[in-house]
Tab-separated table of C-alpha atoms in Angstrom:
chain	number	residue	atom	x	y	z
A	1192	ALA	CA	-8.565	10.083	-11.086
A	1193	GLN	CA	-9.554	6.516	-11.756
A	1194	LYS	CA	-8.075	4.080	-9.289
A	1195	ILE	CA	-8.221	1.178	-11.735
A	1196	THR	CA	-8.128	1.498	-15.517
A	1197	GLN	CA	-8.897	-1.263	-17.959
A	1198	THR	CA	-8.522	0.073	-21.473
A	1199	GLN	CA	-9.770	-2.980	-23.376
A	1200	PRO	CA	-13.563	-3.143	-23.347
A	1201	GLY	CA	-13.498	-6.284	-25.503
A	1202	MET	CA	-10.915	-8.866	-26.496
A	1203	PHE	CA	-10.946	-11.899	-28.743
A	1204	VAL	CA	-8.561	-14.816	-28.542
A	1205	GLN	CA	-8.257	-18.076	-30.407
A	1206	GLU	CA	-8.753	-21.194	-28.359
A	1207	LYS	CA	-5.474	-22.543	-26.943
A	1208	GLU	CA	-3.732	-19.219	-27.436
A	1209	ALA	CA	-2.560	-16.930	-24.637
A	1210	VAL	CA	-4.144	-13.540	-23.977
A	1211	THR	CA	-3.153	-10.550	-21.878
A	1212	LEU	CA	-5.738	-8.318	-20.239
A	1213	ASP	CA	-4.418	-4.915	-19.274
A	1214	CYS	CA	-4.857	-3.168	-15.950
A	1215	THR	CA	-3.230	-0.043	-14.574
A	1216	TYR	CA	-3.798	1.370	-11.135
A	1217	ASP	CA	-3.295	4.573	-9.239
A	1218	THR	CA	-2.462	4.797	-5.573
A	1219	SER	CA	-0.129	6.595	-3.229
A	1220	ASP	CA	-0.533	3.966	-0.540
A	1221	PRO	CA	2.629	1.817	-0.315
A	1222	SER	CA	0.569	-1.156	0.830
A	1223	TYR	CA	-2.090	-2.436	-1.506
A	1224	GLY	CA	-3.444	-5.561	-3.065
A	1225	LEU	CA	-4.383	-6.243	-6.658
A	1226	PHE	CA	-7.024	-8.756	-7.672
A	1227	TRP	CA	-8.487	-10.208	-10.809
A	1228	TYR	CA	-12.024	-11.557	-10.945
A	1229	LYS	CA	-13.923	-13.392	-13.645
A	1230	GLN	CA	-17.640	-12.788	-14.085
A	1231	PRO	CA	-19.404	-15.226	-16.407
A	1232	SER	CA	-22.871	-14.521	-17.724
A	1233	SER	CA	-24.346	-16.055	-14.571
A	1234	GLY	CA	-23.114	-12.988	-12.692
A	1235	GLU	CA	-21.035	-14.590	-9.975
A	1236	MET	CA	-17.688	-12.976	-9.272
A	1237	ILE	CA	-14.980	-15.625	-9.305
A	1238	PHE	CA	-11.647	-14.816	-7.699
A	1239	LEU	CA	-8.727	-15.649	-9.963
A	1240	ILE	CA	-5.480	-14.255	-8.618
A	1241	TYR	CA	-4.010	-11.862	-6.079
A	1242	GLN	CA	-0.793	-9.810	-6.003
A	1243	GLY	CA	0.408	-7.913	-2.971
A	1244	SER	CA	2.360	-4.712	-3.405
A	1245	TYR	CA	5.297	-6.126	-1.491
A	1246	ASP	CA	5.354	-9.467	-3.266
A	1247	GLN	CA	8.654	-9.932	-5.021
A	1248	GLN	CA	7.445	-12.479	-7.512
A	1249	ASN	CA	4.572	-12.366	-9.964
A	1250	ALA	CA	1.564	-14.327	-8.802
A	1251	THR	CA	0.543	-17.464	-10.658
A	1252	GLU	CA	-2.518	-19.682	-10.300
A	1253	GLY	CA	-2.747	-22.475	-12.805
A	1254	ARG	CA	-3.297	-20.944	-16.238
A	1255	TYR	CA	-3.482	-17.449	-14.753
A	1256	SER	CA	-0.481	-15.291	-14.087
A	1257	LEU	CA	-0.218	-11.669	-13.111
A	1258	ASN	CA	2.425	-9.549	-14.818
A	1259	PHE	CA	3.134	-7.064	-12.022
A	1260	GLN	CA	5.172	-4.034	-13.006
A	1261	LYS	CA	5.217	-1.853	-9.919
A	1262	ALA	CA	7.070	1.102	-11.393
A	1263	ARG	CA	4.570	1.275	-14.236
A	1264	LYS	CA	1.660	0.608	-11.872
A	1265	SER	CA	0.381	-2.139	-14.072
A	1266	ALA	CA	-1.023	-5.544	-13.169
A	1267	ASN	CA	-1.871	-7.344	-16.373
A	1268	LEU	CA	-3.569	-10.731	-16.314
A	1269	VAL	CA	-2.174	-13.394	-18.612
A	1270	ILE	CA	-4.352	-16.375	-19.434
A	1271	SER	CA	-2.446	-19.177	-21.099
A	1272	ALA	CA	-3.973	-21.875	-23.295
A	1273	SER	CA	-7.370	-20.183	-23.527
A	1274	GLN	CA	-10.453	-22.348	-23.260
A	1275	LEU	CA	-13.996	-21.715	-24.434
A	1276	GLY	CA	-15.066	-21.509	-20.804
A	1277	ASP	CA	-12.798	-18.517	-20.316
A	1278	SER	CA	-15.280	-16.342	-22.214
A	1279	ALA	CA	-16.492	-13.875	-19.600
A	1280	MET	CA	-16.039	-10.397	-18.182
A	1281	TYR	CA	-12.787	-9.865	-16.327
A	1282	PHE	CA	-12.394	-7.223	-13.652
A	1283	CYS	CA	-9.213	-5.880	-12.151
A	1284	ALA	CA	-9.552	-4.578	-8.618
A	1285	MET	CA	-7.407	-2.951	-5.977
A	1286	ARG	CA	-7.637	-2.573	-2.272
A	1287	GLU	CA	-5.410	-0.153	-0.403
A	1288	SER	CA	-4.158	-0.883	3.111
A	1289	PRO	CA	-5.277	-4.512	2.959
A	1290	ASN	CA	-5.541	-5.053	6.672
A	1291	THR	CA	-8.041	-2.290	7.249
A	1292	GLY	CA	-10.955	-3.758	5.341
A	1293	ASN	CA	-10.949	-0.920	2.879
A	1294	GLN	CA	-13.224	-1.092	-0.105
A	1295	PHE	CA	-12.347	-2.564	-3.441
A	1296	TYR	CA	-11.926	-0.325	-6.431
A	1297	PHE	CA	-12.982	-2.054	-9.629
A	1298	GLY	CA	-12.052	-1.354	-13.212
A	1299	THR	CA	-14.662	-1.161	-15.931
A	1300	GLY	CA	-13.920	-4.672	-17.068
A	1301	THR	CA	-12.821	-6.448	-20.223
A	1302	SER	CA	-15.114	-8.781	-22.094
A	1303	LEU	CA	-13.124	-11.757	-23.324
A	1304	THR	CA	-14.414	-13.988	-26.095
A	1305	VAL	CA	-12.598	-17.210	-26.885
A	1306	ILE	CA	-13.037	-18.279	-30.490
A	1307	PRO	CA	-13.011	-21.993	-31.295
B	1454	GLY	CA	-12.678	-21.035	-1.160
B	1455	ALA	CA	-15.205	-19.637	1.238
B	1456	VAL	CA	-18.879	-19.607	0.313
B	1457	VAL	CA	-21.229	-16.656	0.315
B	1458	SER	CA	-24.870	-17.114	-0.578
B	1459	GLN	CA	-27.525	-14.614	-1.546
B	1460	HIS	CA	-31.261	-14.967	-1.444
B	1461	PRO	CA	-33.220	-14.524	-3.558
B	1462	SER	CA	-31.201	-14.912	-6.736
B	1463	TRP	CA	-33.879	-13.165	-8.750
B	1464	VAL	CA	-36.833	-11.042	-7.678
B	1465	ILE	CA	-39.504	-9.056	-9.455
B	1466	CYS	CA	-41.480	-6.534	-7.468
B	1467	LYS	CA	-43.958	-3.777	-8.131
B	1468	SER	CA	-43.027	-0.141	-7.915
B	1469	GLY	CA	-43.492	1.207	-4.396
B	1470	THR	CA	-42.931	-2.058	-2.583
B	1471	SER	CA	-39.900	-3.066	-0.523
B	1472	VAL	CA	-37.554	-5.947	-1.189
B	1473	LYS	CA	-35.124	-7.624	1.201
B	1474	ILE	CA	-31.976	-9.353	-0.039
B	1475	GLU	CA	-30.029	-11.639	2.270
B	1476	CYS	CA	-26.308	-12.252	2.165
B	1477	ARG	CA	-24.896	-15.124	4.192
B	1478	SER	CA	-21.362	-16.321	4.737
B	1479	LEU	CA	-21.839	-20.067	4.972
B	1480	ASP	CA	-18.516	-21.337	6.249
B	1481	PHE	CA	-16.790	-18.335	7.753
B	1482	GLN	CA	-17.504	-15.341	9.927
B	1483	ALA	CA	-17.572	-12.088	8.018
B	1484	THR	CA	-16.924	-9.119	10.254
B	1485	THR	CA	-17.259	-6.885	7.228
B	1486	MET	CA	-19.615	-7.256	4.329
B	1487	PHE	CA	-19.861	-5.080	1.239
B	1488	TRP	CA	-22.847	-4.366	-0.967
B	1489	TYR	CA	-22.411	-3.539	-4.636
B	1490	ARG	CA	-24.740	-2.825	-7.499
B	1491	GLN	CA	-23.966	-3.483	-11.107
B	1492	PHE	CA	-25.827	-2.164	-14.128
B	1493	PRO	CA	-25.681	-4.144	-17.387
B	1494	LYS	CA	-22.255	-4.163	-18.985
B	1495	GLN	CA	-20.859	-1.934	-16.253
B	1496	SER	CA	-18.527	-2.408	-13.348
B	1497	LEU	CA	-19.415	-3.030	-9.736
B	1498	MET	CA	-20.162	0.085	-7.742
B	1499	LEU	CA	-19.766	-0.083	-3.986
B	1500	MET	CA	-22.917	0.996	-2.196
B	1501	ALA	CA	-22.022	0.464	1.425
B	1502	THR	CA	-19.726	-1.256	3.878
B	1503	SER	CA	-21.387	-3.149	6.661
B	1504	ASN	CA	-19.701	-4.075	9.921
B	1505	GLU	CA	-21.323	-6.511	12.304
B	1506	GLY	CA	-23.093	-4.764	15.127
B	1507	SER	CA	-22.661	-1.237	13.837
B	1508	LYS	CA	-24.239	1.088	11.316
B	1509	ALA	CA	-23.317	0.692	7.696
B	1510	THR	CA	-21.106	3.214	5.957
B	1511	TYR	CA	-22.681	4.407	2.722
B	1512	GLU	CA	-20.847	5.648	-0.319
B	1513	GLN	CA	-21.493	9.136	-1.559
B	1514	GLY	CA	-24.698	9.352	-3.532
B	1515	VAL	CA	-26.282	6.244	-2.008
B	1516	GLU	CA	-29.483	7.003	-0.097
B	1517	LYS	CA	-29.220	5.353	3.292
B	1518	ASP	CA	-32.963	5.664	3.875
B	1519	LYS	CA	-33.699	3.884	0.632
B	1520	PHE	CA	-31.131	1.123	0.905
B	1521	LEU	CA	-31.339	-0.172	4.458
B	1522	ILE	CA	-28.492	-2.415	5.508
B	1523	ASN	CA	-28.469	-4.555	8.604
B	1524	HIS	CA	-25.530	-6.711	9.682
B	1525	ALA	CA	-26.971	-8.367	12.748
B	1526	SER	CA	-24.616	-11.324	12.944
B	1527	LEU	CA	-21.226	-12.428	11.721
B	1528	THR	CA	-22.840	-14.515	9.011
B	1529	LEU	CA	-25.782	-12.455	7.836
B	1530	SER	CA	-26.229	-9.045	6.259
B	1531	THR	CA	-29.418	-7.819	4.649
B	1532	LEU	CA	-30.118	-5.103	2.127
B	1533	THR	CA	-33.655	-3.768	1.951
B	1534	VAL	CA	-34.624	-1.658	-1.009
B	1535	THR	CA	-37.502	0.452	0.254
B	1536	SER	CA	-40.180	1.918	-2.001
B	1537	ALA	CA	-38.486	0.423	-5.027
B	1538	HIS	CA	-38.727	2.155	-8.390
B	1539	PRO	CA	-37.827	0.909	-11.875
B	1540	GLU	CA	-34.505	2.779	-11.734
B	1541	ASP	CA	-33.536	0.548	-8.788
B	1542	SER	CA	-33.589	-2.446	-11.107
B	1543	SER	CA	-30.056	-3.776	-11.055
B	1544	PHE	CA	-27.805	-6.654	-10.104
B	1545	TYR	CA	-26.919	-6.507	-6.413
B	1546	ILE	CA	-23.851	-8.361	-5.183
B	1547	CYS	CA	-22.606	-8.788	-1.651
B	1548	SER	CA	-19.207	-9.884	-0.455
B	1549	GLY	CA	-17.812	-10.973	2.853
B	1550	LYS	CA	-14.357	-10.248	4.192
B	1551	ARG	CA	-12.950	-13.233	6.019
B	1552	GLU	CA	-9.389	-12.356	6.883
B	1553	TYR	CA	-6.344	-10.719	5.435
B	1554	ASN	CA	-7.019	-9.767	1.831
B	1555	GLU	CA	-9.736	-12.338	1.339
B	1556	GLN	CA	-13.082	-11.154	0.104
B	1557	TYR	CA	-15.625	-13.593	-1.237
B	1558	PHE	CA	-18.546	-12.622	-3.410
B	1559	GLY	CA	-22.071	-13.928	-3.413
B	1560	PRO	CA	-23.730	-15.036	-6.641
B	1561	GLY	CA	-25.749	-11.839	-6.907
B	1562	THR	CA	-29.430	-10.932	-6.877
B	1563	ARG	CA	-31.145	-9.613	-9.961
B	1564	LEU	CA	-33.854	-7.124	-9.020
B	1565	THR	CA	-36.483	-6.048	-11.518
B	1566	VAL	CA	-38.962	-3.392	-10.480
B	1567	THR	CA	-42.042	-3.120	-12.667
């Protein structure tokens, strides 16, 4: 079974609007971490936001927020007030047992295009 | 955030030759480094996990004799693609684990084998 599922291969959003990128995960480990990365055309992976499995509140970082629904095993990324520079690939990732240095599992990514 | 560099950023080599890619953590010590490859419009696939001073752990399907990984210090890991072939052409990304939950990615190396 896929550890991380991103069902939206491509998304379009109007500039200044909000957009939600979906991510569901699969794990039986009670301790895990969820991450979102942005990869522009240059290729560099840019860390956006992190949510721990025991965190009570949804993570927020500036215009990025993570809608964490533990029972549904979903960790959707919400980008508010989209900007043209937000156009990129977005990857959801998970690491189980965070303290053990375990590998990251990546989703297949969502290509976001911001329309002026 | 922490900085990870990769060198070279882009390399073209002839089929049958070997290529070395360096991954350096510039402002932190990375006890664990990860090597990924990414084909166009696809996700990152973990190739191997490298711990300083010990042998790398390769993912299933990754040829350890073809993709040699050395993690000789806390700030440097190298990936050598031996006897490269056109199918090895890909984007190779490394990352360094600094501490709890933090993993920082390098900018990637684009390898083209002709």
